[in-house]
Coordinates of C-alpha atoms in Angstrom, one line a residue:
M56 CA 0.4 -133.4 -45.9
P57 CA 0.7 -130.3 -47.7
Q58 CA 4.1 -128.3 -47.4
N59 CA 2.8 -125.2 -45.5
D60 CA 1.4 -127.3 -43.0
D61 CA 4.8 -127.9 -41.3
K62 CA 4.9 -123.9 -40.9
T63 CA 1.8 -123.7 -38.8
Q64 CA 2.2 -126.8 -36.3
N65 CA 3.6 -124.3 -33.8
V66 CA 0.6 -122.3 -33.5
P67 CA -1.4 -122.5 -30.8
N68 CA -5.1 -123.6 -31.1
D69 CA -6.5 -120.6 -29.0
T70 CA -8.5 -118.4 -31.2
S71 CA -7.3 -115.4 -29.5
D72 CA -3.7 -116.4 -29.8
T73 CA -4.1 -117.1 -33.4
Q74 CA -5.5 -113.6 -34.1
S75 CA -2.7 -111.9 -32.3
Q76 CA -0.2 -113.6 -33.9
Q77 CA -2.0 -112.7 -37.4
D78 CA -1.5 -109.2 -36.2
V79 CA 2.0 -109.4 -35.6
Q80 CA 2.4 -111.2 -38.9
G81 CA 0.9 -108.2 -40.6
Q82 CA 3.5 -106.1 -39.1
S83 CA 7.0 -107.9 -40.1
T84 CA 7.9 -110.5 -42.9
D85 CA 10.6 -112.3 -40.5
S86 CA 9.5 -116.0 -40.4
D87 CA 11.1 -116.5 -37.3
Y88 CA 9.1 -113.8 -35.7
V89 CA 5.9 -114.9 -37.2
S90 CA 6.2 -118.6 -35.7
K91 CA 7.1 -116.9 -32.4
P92 CA 4.0 -117.7 -30.1
V93 CA 2.6 -114.0 -28.4
S94 CA 2.8 -115.5 -25.2
N95 CA 6.7 -115.3 -25.4
I96 CA 6.6 -111.2 -26.0
D97 CA 8.3 -109.5 -23.0
S98 CA 5.9 -108.8 -20.3
D99 CA 8.0 -106.4 -18.4
S100 CA 8.1 -104.2 -22.1
V101 CA 4.2 -104.3 -21.9
A102 CA 4.1 -103.2 -18.2
S103 CA 6.4 -100.4 -18.9
D104 CA 4.5 -99.2 -21.9
K105 CA 1.3 -99.3 -20.0
E106 CA 3.1 -97.2 -16.8
D107 CA 4.4 -94.9 -19.5
L108 CA 1.0 -94.5 -21.0
E109 CA -1.1 -93.8 -17.5
T110 CA 1.7 -91.4 -16.5
S111 CA 1.1 -89.5 -19.8
E112 CA -2.6 -89.2 -19.2
N113 CA -1.9 -88.2 -15.6
N114 CA 0.5 -85.5 -16.8
A115 CA -2.3 -84.3 -19.5
N116 CA -4.8 -84.1 -17.2
D117 CA -2.8 -82.3 -14.8
S118 CA -1.9 -79.9 -17.5
E119 CA -5.3 -79.6 -18.8
A120 CA -6.6 -78.8 -14.9
N121 CA -3.9 -76.1 -14.4
N122 CA -4.8 -74.4 -18.0
D123 CA -8.4 -74.3 -16.9
K124 CA -7.7 -72.8 -13.6
E125 CA -5.3 -70.3 -15.3
D126 CA -8.2 -69.5 -17.6
S127 CA -10.6 -69.3 -15.2
Q128 CA -8.8 -66.8 -13.0
Q129 CA -8.0 -64.5 -16.3
A130 CA -11.3 -64.7 -17.1
D131 CA -12.3 -63.5 -13.7
S132 CA -9.7 -60.7 -13.9
E133 CA -10.7 -59.8 -17.7
S134 CA -14.5 -59.8 -16.7
S135 CA -13.9 -57.0 -14.0
S136 CA -12.2 -54.8 -16.7
D137 CA -14.4 -55.6 -19.7
V138 CA -16.8 -52.9 -18.7
T139 CA -14.1 -49.9 -19.2
E140 CA -12.2 -51.8 -21.9
N141 CA -14.9 -52.6 -24.3
L142 CA -17.2 -49.3 -23.7
T143 CA -19.2 -48.6 -26.8
D144 CA -21.4 -45.2 -27.8
E145 CA -24.5 -47.3 -26.5
D146 CA -23.2 -47.0 -22.9
F147 CA -23.2 -43.2 -22.9
P148 CA -26.4 -41.0 -22.6
E149 CA -27.4 -39.4 -25.8
E150 CA -26.4 -35.8 -24.3
F151 CA -22.7 -36.6 -24.8
S152 CA -21.0 -35.5 -28.0
D153 CA -19.0 -38.1 -29.9
E154 CA -15.8 -36.0 -28.7
E155 CA -16.8 -36.4 -25.3
K156 CA -17.3 -40.4 -25.9
E157 CA -14.2 -40.8 -27.1
T158 CA -12.2 -38.5 -24.5
I159 CA -14.1 -40.7 -22.0
K160 CA -13.0 -43.8 -23.5
K161 CA -9.6 -42.9 -23.7
V162 CA -9.3 -41.8 -20.2
A163 CA -11.1 -44.8 -18.9
S164 CA -9.2 -47.6 -20.8
D165 CA -7.6 -49.8 -18.4
D166 CA -5.9 -53.0 -20.3
N167 CA -3.2 -53.6 -18.3
L168 CA -4.4 -56.3 -15.8
S169 CA -1.1 -56.3 -13.9
K170 CA -1.7 -52.4 -12.7
A171 CA -4.7 -51.5 -10.6
K172 CA -7.4 -49.6 -12.2
S173 CA -7.5 -46.1 -12.7
S174 CA -9.7 -43.9 -11.0
A175 CA -11.5 -43.0 -14.2
S176 CA -11.9 -46.4 -15.4
I177 CA -13.4 -47.2 -11.6
L178 CA -15.5 -44.2 -11.9
V179 CA -17.0 -44.8 -15.4
E180 CA -17.6 -48.5 -14.2
Q181 CA -19.8 -47.3 -11.2
F182 CA -21.5 -44.5 -13.7
I183 CA -22.5 -47.6 -16.0
D184 CA -24.0 -49.4 -13.1
A185 CA -25.9 -46.3 -11.8
K186 CA -27.4 -45.8 -15.1
E187 CA -28.7 -49.3 -15.2
T188 CA -29.9 -48.9 -11.7
F189 CA -32.0 -45.9 -12.9
G190 CA -33.4 -48.0 -15.8
R191 CA -34.3 -50.8 -13.5
S192 CA -38.5 -51.1 -12.4
L193 CA -39.9 -50.0 -9.2
G194 CA -40.7 -53.4 -8.3
S195 CA -37.1 -54.7 -8.9
L196 CA -35.8 -51.7 -7.0
F197 CA -38.1 -52.4 -3.8
T198 CA -37.7 -56.0 -4.0
S199 CA -33.7 -56.1 -4.2
A200 CA -33.8 -53.3 -1.3
F201 CA -36.0 -55.2 0.6
T202 CA -33.8 -58.6 0.4
A203 CA -30.8 -56.2 1.4
G204 CA -32.6 -55.4 4.4
L205 CA -33.3 -58.8 5.6
E206 CA -29.7 -60.0 4.9
I207 CA -28.0 -57.1 6.6
G208 CA -30.1 -58.4 9.8
I209 CA -28.1 -61.1 9.8
S210 CA -25.1 -59.3 10.9
F211 CA -26.9 -57.9 14.2
F212 CA -28.1 -61.3 14.8
V213 CA -24.9 -62.9 15.0
I214 CA -23.3 -59.9 16.9
L215 CA -26.3 -60.3 19.5
S216 CA -25.3 -63.7 20.2
A217 CA -21.6 -63.4 20.2
F218 CA -22.1 -60.3 22.7
T219 CA -24.4 -62.1 25.0
L220 CA -21.9 -65.2 25.1
I221 CA -18.9 -63.2 25.6
G222 CA -20.4 -61.2 28.1
D223 CA -20.3 -64.0 30.9
F224 CA -16.6 -63.8 30.8
M225 CA -15.9 -59.9 30.5
P226 CA -17.4 -56.4 30.8
N227 CA -19.9 -55.7 28.7
K228 CA -17.6 -52.8 27.0
Y229 CA -15.2 -55.2 25.7
A230 CA -17.5 -57.9 25.0
M231 CA -19.3 -55.6 22.7
V232 CA -16.1 -54.4 20.8
L233 CA -15.3 -58.5 20.1
A234 CA -18.7 -59.3 18.9
S235 CA -18.7 -56.1 16.6
L236 CA -15.8 -57.8 14.6
L237 CA -18.5 -59.8 13.2
Y238 CA -20.0 -57.0 11.6
P239 CA -18.9 -57.6 8.0
I240 CA -20.9 -61.0 7.8
G241 CA -24.3 -59.1 6.7
F242 CA -22.6 -56.8 4.1
I243 CA -20.6 -59.6 2.3
I244 CA -23.8 -61.0 1.8
V245 CA -25.6 -57.9 0.7
V246 CA -22.4 -56.9 -1.6
I247 CA -21.3 -60.0 -3.6
G248 CA -25.1 -60.8 -3.7
Q249 CA -25.7 -57.2 -5.3
S250 CA -28.5 -56.2 -3.4
L251 CA -29.3 -52.7 -3.4
L252 CA -27.8 -51.2 0.2
F253 CA -28.8 -47.4 0.6
T254 CA -25.4 -46.7 2.1
E255 CA -23.3 -48.4 -0.4
Q256 CA -25.8 -47.1 -3.5
T257 CA -25.7 -43.3 -1.9
S258 CA -22.4 -42.4 -3.7
L259 CA -22.9 -44.6 -6.9
L260 CA -26.5 -43.4 -7.6
S261 CA -25.6 -39.9 -7.3
L262 CA -23.1 -39.8 -10.3
P263 CA -25.7 -39.5 -13.2
V264 CA -27.1 -36.6 -11.3
L265 CA -23.9 -34.9 -10.6
N266 CA -23.1 -35.2 -14.9
K267 CA -26.7 -33.6 -15.3
I268 CA -27.6 -36.9 -17.1
E269 CA -30.4 -37.7 -14.7
P270 CA -32.5 -35.1 -12.5
L271 CA -32.6 -34.7 -9.2
H272 CA -36.1 -35.5 -8.3
K273 CA -35.7 -39.2 -10.1
L274 CA -32.5 -39.4 -8.0
L275 CA -34.7 -38.6 -4.4
R276 CA -37.3 -41.0 -5.6
L277 CA -35.2 -43.8 -6.4
W278 CA -33.2 -43.2 -2.9
G279 CA -36.8 -43.4 -1.3
I280 CA -37.4 -46.8 -2.9
V281 CA -34.1 -48.1 -1.6
I282 CA -34.4 -46.8 2.1
A283 CA -38.1 -48.0 2.2
G284 CA -37.3 -51.6 1.0
N285 CA -34.3 -51.5 3.6
V286 CA -36.1 -50.3 6.5
V287 CA -38.8 -52.5 6.2
G288 CA -36.9 -55.7 5.3
G289 CA -35.1 -54.7 8.4
C290 CA -37.9 -54.3 10.6
L291 CA -39.5 -57.6 9.5
F292 CA -36.0 -59.0 10.3
A293 CA -36.2 -57.7 13.8
A294 CA -39.6 -58.9 14.2
L295 CA -39.1 -62.2 13.4
M296 CA -35.6 -63.1 13.8
I297 CA -34.7 -61.5 17.0
G298 CA -37.9 -62.8 18.3
L299 CA -36.8 -66.2 17.4
G300 CA -33.4 -65.6 18.9
L301 CA -35.3 -64.9 22.5
N302 CA -36.7 -67.9 22.4
M303 CA -33.7 -70.0 21.5
G304 CA -32.0 -68.3 24.4
L305 CA -29.3 -66.9 21.9
F306 CA -29.9 -63.7 23.9
T307 CA -32.1 -61.9 26.3
V308 CA -34.3 -58.5 26.4
A309 CA -31.5 -57.1 28.5
N310 CA -29.0 -57.7 26.0
I311 CA -31.0 -55.9 23.2
D312 CA -31.7 -53.0 25.4
A313 CA -27.8 -52.7 26.3
Y314 CA -27.2 -52.9 22.4
A315 CA -29.3 -49.9 21.9
E316 CA -28.5 -47.8 24.7
H317 CA -24.6 -48.5 23.0
V318 CA -26.4 -47.0 19.7
L319 CA -28.7 -44.4 21.1
G320 CA -26.6 -43.1 24.2
F321 CA -25.0 -40.1 22.6
K322 CA -26.2 -36.5 21.5
W323 CA -27.9 -36.2 17.9
W324 CA -24.7 -34.1 16.6
V325 CA -22.7 -37.2 17.4
I326 CA -24.6 -39.3 16.1
F327 CA -25.0 -37.3 12.9
G328 CA -21.0 -36.9 12.6
S329 CA -20.5 -40.3 13.2
A330 CA -23.1 -41.3 10.7
V331 CA -21.2 -38.9 8.2
L332 CA -18.2 -41.1 8.7
A333 CA -19.6 -44.5 8.2
G334 CA -21.5 -42.7 5.2
W335 CA -17.8 -42.0 4.2
M336 CA -16.3 -45.5 4.7
M337 CA -19.3 -46.9 2.7
G338 CA -18.7 -44.6 0.0
I339 CA -15.0 -45.7 -0.2
A340 CA -16.0 -49.6 0.3
A341 CA -18.2 -49.5 -2.9
W342 CA -15.2 -47.9 -4.7
L343 CA -12.9 -50.2 -3.7
V344 CA -15.0 -53.2 -4.4
T345 CA -15.1 -51.8 -8.0
S346 CA -11.7 -51.4 -8.2
A347 CA -11.2 -55.2 -7.2
R348 CA -10.7 -57.7 -9.9
D349 CA -11.8 -60.6 -8.4
T350 CA -14.4 -61.9 -5.8
L351 CA -12.1 -62.6 -3.0
S352 CA -10.4 -59.4 -3.2
R353 CA -13.9 -57.8 -2.9
I354 CA -14.7 -59.6 0.2
V355 CA -11.6 -59.0 1.8
L356 CA -12.2 -55.4 1.2
V357 CA -15.5 -55.2 2.4
T358 CA -14.6 -57.0 5.5
L359 CA -11.9 -54.1 6.4
I360 CA -14.1 -51.5 5.8
T361 CA -17.4 -52.7 7.6
G362 CA -15.3 -54.3 10.2
S363 CA -13.4 -51.0 11.1
I364 CA -17.1 -49.3 11.2
G365 CA -18.5 -52.1 13.7
F366 CA -15.2 -52.0 15.8
L367 CA -15.4 -48.2 16.2
G368 CA -19.0 -48.4 16.7
L369 CA -19.9 -45.7 14.0
H370 CA -23.8 -45.5 13.2
H371 CA -25.0 -47.2 10.1
S372 CA -28.6 -46.5 9.3
I373 CA -30.0 -49.7 8.0
V374 CA -28.0 -51.9 10.4
G375 CA -28.9 -49.4 13.2
N376 CA -32.4 -49.1 12.0
I377 CA -32.5 -52.8 13.1
E378 CA -30.9 -52.8 16.4
V379 CA -32.9 -49.8 17.4
F380 CA -36.3 -51.2 16.2
A381 CA -35.4 -54.5 18.0
A382 CA -35.5 -52.9 21.4
L383 CA -38.3 -50.8 20.3
M384 CA -40.5 -54.1 19.8
Y385 CA -39.0 -56.3 22.8
G386 CA -37.0 -54.0 24.9
S387 CA -38.0 -51.4 27.6
Y388 CA -35.5 -48.5 26.8
V389 CA -36.1 -47.2 23.3
T390 CA -39.4 -45.3 22.3
L391 CA -40.9 -44.5 19.1
A392 CA -39.9 -41.0 19.1
N393 CA -36.1 -42.1 19.6
Y394 CA -36.4 -44.5 16.6
M395 CA -37.8 -42.0 14.5
L396 CA -35.6 -39.5 15.4
F397 CA -32.4 -41.7 15.3
L398 CA -33.5 -43.0 11.6
F399 CA -33.7 -39.4 10.4
V400 CA -30.5 -38.1 11.7
V401 CA -28.5 -41.4 10.4
L402 CA -29.7 -41.8 7.2
A403 CA -29.0 -37.7 6.8
G404 CA -25.6 -38.5 8.1
N405 CA -24.7 -41.2 5.8
T406 CA -26.1 -39.7 2.7
V407 CA -23.9 -36.6 3.4
G408 CA -20.7 -38.9 4.0
G409 CA -21.4 -40.9 0.8
V410 CA -22.1 -38.0 -1.4
V411 CA -19.9 -35.2 -0.7
F412 CA -16.8 -37.2 0.3
V413 CA -16.6 -39.8 -2.1
A414 CA -19.1 -38.9 -5.1
V415 CA -18.5 -35.4 -5.5
L416 CA -14.4 -35.3 -5.2
K417 CA -14.3 -38.3 -7.0
N418 CA -16.2 -37.3 -9.8
R419 CA -14.1 -33.7 -9.7
T420 CA -11.0 -35.9 -9.9
F421 CA -12.3 -37.8 -13.1
L422 CA -13.6 -34.2 -14.7
F423 CA -9.9 -32.8 -14.3
D424 CA -8.8 -36.2 -16.1
V425 CA -11.1 -35.7 -19.0
A426 CA -10.3 -31.9 -19.4
K427 CA -6.3 -32.8 -19.2
V428 CA -7.1 -35.3 -21.8
R429 CA -8.8 -32.8 -24.0
E430 CA -6.1 -30.5 -23.8
E431 CA -3.4 -33.2 -24.9
S432 CA -5.7 -34.0 -27.6
A433 CA -6.2 -30.2 -28.9
E434 CA -2.6 -29.9 -28.5
D435 CA -1.7 -33.1 -30.7
K436 CA -4.0 -31.7 -33.2
S437 CA -2.6 -28.2 -33.3
N438 CA 1.0 -29.8 -33.8
K439 CA 0.0 -32.1 -36.5
L440 CA -1.3 -29.1 -38.5
A441 CA 1.6 -27.3 -38.1
R442 CA 3.6 -30.1 -39.3
L443 CA 1.6 -30.4 -42.3
N444 CA 1.7 -26.6 -43.3
G445 CA 5.6 -27.0 -42.8
R446 CA 5.6 -29.7 -45.4
E447 CA 3.2 -28.0 -47.7
R448 CA 5.5 -24.8 -47.9

């Protein structure tokens, strides 16, 4: 036999073992290590290496998941401020001069995510949203408003069902207050879903008119479309869903009349004053929702504001429309004249509250900020000119 056969006598016959040994031979030239069978490699070392590899992969996955979560949160925060941080000349009406555009950009800049948005940043963002709303087609506006009228009815449906259930254990006065805490449900659906609700949009849509960018008649037409969509959607919800609830035994006609009496049992000027306060609070809600940097914060803010409206029993035109119209259809307490008068008074009150106490005052604050920035810019220019003239001398 040739001499090299003696060196291969210890090699196992298994093909896979032979291949493994050849791989080991490629890594070292030591003859003793080459002749060592693969099966004799320390199994504990292999298991340890495998465990270390799995741990490393798990740590990498956890790190990647955390990074994705942080990136998502950062993107959510940045998306809410991109509107005012990245303003371009196209975002402004043509009537604005270059100087006015630059001034507003400076006032509205809000690149510090650790701080609350400035009032100017919020107002500019609302102004841009209003501008986009003015540019939508009539069909799109009505459909969105109609959807909001349907969605807001969910609040009344749930409230009425809870009122009926709780009313078996306590007087109606307390049962109604507790049930009203469910008031925010429909508003959360509408606001987060970005449907057009009149009381939320009242102050928002008036901003271009207050700044003489859009004419008043266009605003009135827009309000008319949104109100019509909200009222028609709410009446359809009352006709279908409240009737369904009666047949399901969730509430009775007496419960519907009791709630209508709770809404209508005041003099007209009291209802008007209550509607003004409700419109004011809805305008504040729209303002705060714009100031929020993430969806969870928006939900909390909407819940707090609209929950307070329900708890206090304030008059909201779109929800109140469903409450009173349901009693007109199925109850015996409301007449058509009562319904029409109520709707007119509450719509007027909500409009005054939203426009006067939110849009006008916030807009004036913004204009004062713009004027201040202009004065500072003019002062800076004059100081620079004075320094240049001093150097030339």
